[in-house]
Structures are given as C-alpha cells and as structure tokens.
PDB file of C-alpha atoms in Angstrom:
ATOM      1  CA  GLN A   1      19.013   4.764  -3.566  1.00  0.00           C
ATOM      2  CA  VAL A   2      16.302   2.193  -4.002  1.00  0.00           C
ATOM      3  CA  GLN A   3      12.790   3.569  -4.116  1.00  0.00           C
ATOM      4  CA  LEU A   4       9.364   2.061  -4.560  1.00  0.00           C
ATOM      5  CA  VAL A   5       6.743   4.779  -4.549  1.00  0.00           C
ATOM      6  CA  GLU A   6       3.096   3.754  -4.510  1.00  0.00           C
ATOM      7  CA  SER A   7       0.280   5.975  -5.647  1.00  0.00           C
ATOM      8  CA  GLY A   8      -3.344   5.731  -6.673  1.00  0.00           C
ATOM      9  CA  GLY A   9      -4.924   4.784  -3.386  1.00  0.00           C
ATOM     10  CA  GLY A  10      -7.852   6.579  -1.879  1.00  0.00           C
ATOM     11  CA  LEU A  11     -11.490   6.332  -0.949  1.00  0.00           C
ATOM     12  CA  VAL A  12     -13.766   4.434  -3.287  1.00  0.00           C
ATOM     13  CA  GLN A  13     -17.335   3.182  -3.016  1.00  0.00           C
ATOM     14  CA  PRO A  14     -18.136  -0.527  -3.054  1.00  0.00           C
ATOM     15  CA  GLY A  15     -18.161  -1.771  -6.613  1.00  0.00           C
ATOM     16  CA  GLY A  16     -15.743   0.902  -7.712  1.00  0.00           C
ATOM     17  CA  SER A  17     -12.290   0.640  -9.241  1.00  0.00           C
ATOM     18  CA  LEU A  18      -8.794   1.872  -8.530  1.00  0.00           C
ATOM     19  CA  ARG A  19      -5.471   1.574 -10.273  1.00  0.00           C
ATOM     20  CA  LEU A  20      -2.425   1.535  -8.045  1.00  0.00           C
ATOM     21  CA  SER A  21       0.987   2.452  -9.395  1.00  0.00           C
ATOM     22  CA  CYS A  22       4.442   1.581  -8.106  1.00  0.00           C
ATOM     23  CA  ALA A  23       7.308   3.607  -9.523  1.00  0.00           C
ATOM     24  CA  ALA A  24      10.648   1.838  -9.078  1.00  0.00           C
ATOM     25  CA  SER A  25      14.127   3.311  -9.146  1.00  0.00           C
ATOM     26  CA  GLY A  26      17.627   2.538  -7.921  1.00  0.00           C
ATOM     27  CA  PHE A  27      17.783  -1.049  -9.150  1.00  0.00           C
ATOM     28  CA  THR A  28      17.487  -3.041 -12.345  1.00  0.00           C
ATOM     29  CA  PHE A  29      13.735  -3.252 -12.715  1.00  0.00           C
ATOM     30  CA  SER A  30      13.854  -5.990 -15.346  1.00  0.00           C
ATOM     31  CA  ARG A  31      15.569  -8.407 -12.966  1.00  0.00           C
ATOM     32  CA  TYR A  32      12.884  -8.247 -10.291  1.00  0.00           C
ATOM     33  CA  ALA A  33       9.513  -9.823  -9.825  1.00  0.00           C
ATOM     34  CA  MET A  34       6.977  -7.243  -8.711  1.00  0.00           C
ATOM     35  CA  SER A  35       4.225  -7.880  -6.204  1.00  0.00           C
ATOM     36  CA  TRP A  36       1.415  -6.152  -4.412  1.00  0.00           C
ATOM     37  CA  TYR A  37       0.675  -7.002  -0.796  1.00  0.00           C
ATOM     38  CA  ARG A  38      -1.948  -5.616   1.510  1.00  0.00           C
ATOM     39  CA  GLN A  39      -2.474  -5.385   5.235  1.00  0.00           C
ATOM     40  CA  ALA A  40      -5.818  -4.659   6.815  1.00  0.00           C
ATOM     41  CA  PRO A  41      -6.255  -3.559  10.438  1.00  0.00           C
ATOM     42  CA  GLY A  42      -5.783  -6.534  12.743  1.00  0.00           C
ATOM     43  CA  LYS A  43      -4.764  -8.792   9.871  1.00  0.00           C
ATOM     44  CA  GLU A  44      -1.466 -10.142   8.640  1.00  0.00           C
ATOM     45  CA  ARG A  45       0.068  -8.903   5.435  1.00  0.00           C
ATOM     46  CA  GLU A  46      -1.030 -10.981   2.471  1.00  0.00           C
ATOM     47  CA  LEU A  47       0.067 -11.306  -1.118  1.00  0.00           C
ATOM     48  CA  VAL A  48      -2.436  -9.876  -3.571  1.00  0.00           C
ATOM     49  CA  ALA A  49      -0.682 -10.354  -6.894  1.00  0.00           C
ATOM     50  CA  ARG A  50       2.717 -11.049  -8.383  1.00  0.00           C
ATOM     51  CA  ILE A  51       4.214 -10.700 -11.831  1.00  0.00           C
ATOM     52  CA  THR A  52       7.483 -12.239 -12.986  1.00  0.00           C
ATOM     53  CA  SER A  53      10.454 -10.146 -14.003  1.00  0.00           C
ATOM     54  CA  ASP A  54       9.724 -10.596 -17.700  1.00  0.00           C
ATOM     55  CA  GLY A  55       6.004 -10.049 -17.262  1.00  0.00           C
ATOM     56  CA  GLY A  56       5.264 -13.507 -18.582  1.00  0.00           C
ATOM     57  CA  SER A  57       3.425 -14.943 -15.614  1.00  0.00           C
ATOM     58  CA  THR A  58       1.105 -13.675 -12.903  1.00  0.00           C
ATOM     59  CA  ILE A  59      -0.480 -15.053  -9.765  1.00  0.00           C
ATOM     60  CA  TYR A  60      -3.354 -13.749  -7.669  1.00  0.00           C
ATOM     61  CA  THR A  61      -4.719 -14.415  -4.244  1.00  0.00           C
ATOM     62  CA  ASP A  62      -8.057 -16.210  -4.244  1.00  0.00           C
ATOM     63  CA  SER A  63      -9.781 -13.337  -2.472  1.00  0.00           C
ATOM     64  CA  MET A  64      -9.082 -11.006  -5.386  1.00  0.00           C
ATOM     65  CA  LYS A  65      -9.101 -13.457  -8.266  1.00  0.00           C
ATOM     66  CA  GLY A  66     -11.058 -12.096 -11.195  1.00  0.00           C
ATOM     67  CA  ARG A  67     -11.170  -8.614  -9.714  1.00  0.00           C
ATOM     68  CA  CYS A  68      -7.619  -7.410 -10.177  1.00  0.00           C
ATOM     69  CA  THR A  69      -4.864  -7.405 -12.751  1.00  0.00           C
ATOM     70  CA  ILE A  70      -1.169  -6.832 -12.159  1.00  0.00           C
ATOM     71  CA  SER A  71       0.992  -5.468 -14.946  1.00  0.00           C
ATOM     72  CA  ARG A  72       4.348  -3.804 -15.500  1.00  0.00           C
ATOM     73  CA  ASP A  73       5.782  -1.247 -17.867  1.00  0.00           C
ATOM     74  CA  SER A  74       9.493  -1.792 -18.428  1.00  0.00           C
ATOM     75  CA  ALA A  75       9.968   1.583 -20.116  1.00  0.00           C
ATOM     76  CA  LYS A  76       8.572   3.366 -17.076  1.00  0.00           C
ATOM     77  CA  SER A  77       9.942   0.947 -14.447  1.00  0.00           C
ATOM     78  CA  THR A  78       6.456   0.898 -13.001  1.00  0.00           C
ATOM     79  CA  ALA A  79       4.146  -1.839 -11.779  1.00  0.00           C
ATOM     80  CA  TYR A  80       0.392  -1.486 -11.642  1.00  0.00           C
ATOM     81  CA  LEU A  81      -2.518  -3.102  -9.895  1.00  0.00           C
ATOM     82  CA  GLN A  82      -5.913  -2.562 -11.468  1.00  0.00           C
ATOM     83  CA  MET A  83      -8.665  -3.369  -8.986  1.00  0.00           C
ATOM     84  CA  ASN A  84     -12.330  -3.630  -9.877  1.00  0.00           C
ATOM     85  CA  SER A  85     -15.546  -4.505  -8.074  1.00  0.00           C
ATOM     86  CA  LEU A  86     -14.002  -3.421  -4.822  1.00  0.00           C
ATOM     87  CA  LYS A  87     -15.493  -4.573  -1.547  1.00  0.00           C
ATOM     88  CA  PRO A  88     -15.237  -3.152   1.972  1.00  0.00           C
ATOM     89  CA  GLU A  89     -13.051  -6.116   2.914  1.00  0.00           C
ATOM     90  CA  ASP A  90     -10.494  -4.886   0.383  1.00  0.00           C
ATOM     91  CA  THR A  91      -9.795  -1.946   2.671  1.00  0.00           C
ATOM     92  CA  ALA A  92      -6.112  -2.083   3.574  1.00  0.00           C
ATOM     93  CA  VAL A  93      -2.751  -0.496   3.099  1.00  0.00           C
ATOM     94  CA  TYR A  94      -1.370  -1.778  -0.182  1.00  0.00           C
ATOM     95  CA  TYR A  95       2.379  -2.267  -0.470  1.00  0.00           C
ATOM     96  CA  CYS A  96       4.556  -2.623  -3.518  1.00  0.00           C
ATOM     97  CA  ASN A  97       7.328  -5.218  -3.372  1.00  0.00           C
ATOM     98  CA  ALA A  98      10.283  -6.039  -5.599  1.00  0.00           C
ATOM     99  CA  GLN A  99      12.161  -9.310  -5.258  1.00  0.00           C
ATOM    100  CA  GLY A 100      15.144 -10.474  -7.224  1.00  0.00           C
ATOM    101  CA  ARG A 101      18.912 -10.718  -7.487  1.00  0.00           C
ATOM    102  CA  ASP A 102      21.391  -8.038  -8.369  1.00  0.00           C
ATOM    103  CA  ARG A 103      24.201  -8.483 -10.877  1.00  0.00           C
ATOM    104  CA  LEU A 104      26.389 -10.073  -8.194  1.00  0.00           C
ATOM    105  CA  GLY A 105      23.739 -12.630  -7.367  1.00  0.00           C
ATOM    106  CA  PHE A 106      22.645 -11.242  -4.014  1.00  0.00           C
ATOM    107  CA  SER A 107      18.958 -11.509  -3.266  1.00  0.00           C
ATOM    108  CA  HIS A 108      17.000  -8.370  -2.439  1.00  0.00           C
ATOM    109  CA  ASP A 109      13.530  -7.711  -1.138  1.00  0.00           C
ATOM    110  CA  TYR A 110      12.415  -4.092  -1.450  1.00  0.00           C
ATOM    111  CA  TRP A 111       9.247  -2.515  -0.086  1.00  0.00           C
ATOM    112  CA  GLY A 112       7.381   0.690  -0.649  1.00  0.00           C
ATOM    113  CA  GLN A 113       5.769   2.733   2.089  1.00  0.00           C
ATOM    114  CA  GLY A 114       2.256   1.739   1.143  1.00  0.00           C
ATOM    115  CA  THR A 115      -0.862   3.461  -0.086  1.00  0.00           C
ATOM    116  CA  GLN A 116      -4.198   3.419   1.713  1.00  0.00           C
ATOM    117  CA  VAL A 117      -7.217   1.949  -0.039  1.00  0.00           C
ATOM    118  CA  THR A 118     -10.537   2.471   1.689  1.00  0.00           C
ATOM    119  CA  VAL A 119     -13.709   0.939   0.284  1.00  0.00           C
ATOM    120  CA  SER A 120     -16.729   2.453   1.961  1.00  0.00           C
ATOM    121  CA  SER A 121     -20.050   4.057   1.177  1.00  0.00           C
TER     122      SER A 121
END
C-alpha cells in the first residue's frame, strides 16, 4: 500500500520555523519527484516546492522563495520542507506529493493527508 505520511505541522508564531516531514512507503521512492503543496481556506491548492527524484534540482513558489528549503533522504524515504520566517499568510494545510513512473512506465500521482500549519500570535 502506498503511503505518504506528513508530520511536523502545528502552531507557530510569526517569524518562527517549522520542519515538515513526509515519510513515503509502498513505492520506489528514488523514482519519484517529491513536492509540497499547500491549501489555505478559500484558496486553491498551490505548489510550494519540488525536488527531483535524484535530489539534483529544486523549485520554489515565489511566495516562499528564500524562506523554505525542500530536501530528501533516500535512506529514510522521506522528504522534508524546512520553513523559516513564517508569516500568517503561510497558514494552510500542507500536503506531500509524489509524482513519477513505476517500473512498467505508468505514471502515478500520490498524495498525503496533509498537516496543518498555523502561523499566529
């Protein structure tokens, strides 16, 4: 069974930091790009960050550029999102995503259940 389990969310004050984790299982982690998306109340889901399957390249949304870093640990099959200088507008449910192809060449798009991040004083 495929699983993406997010953790690390919670309540943080403006200017604070959080590190989100996404533990992956049930598929070949090394074949999948890993991403973090977020969805705030009344807003559409948006891409926050993405890292390629080999960890060699990353992209970030402009709204979080310079304030977050995506990484992955192949030994642990886990992706991370380090977020710093958090703002109230960063409040959202953050979702882990895995995208890639299995050994037969079929494309897959897996999602975690999300973890709540609330930035408030």
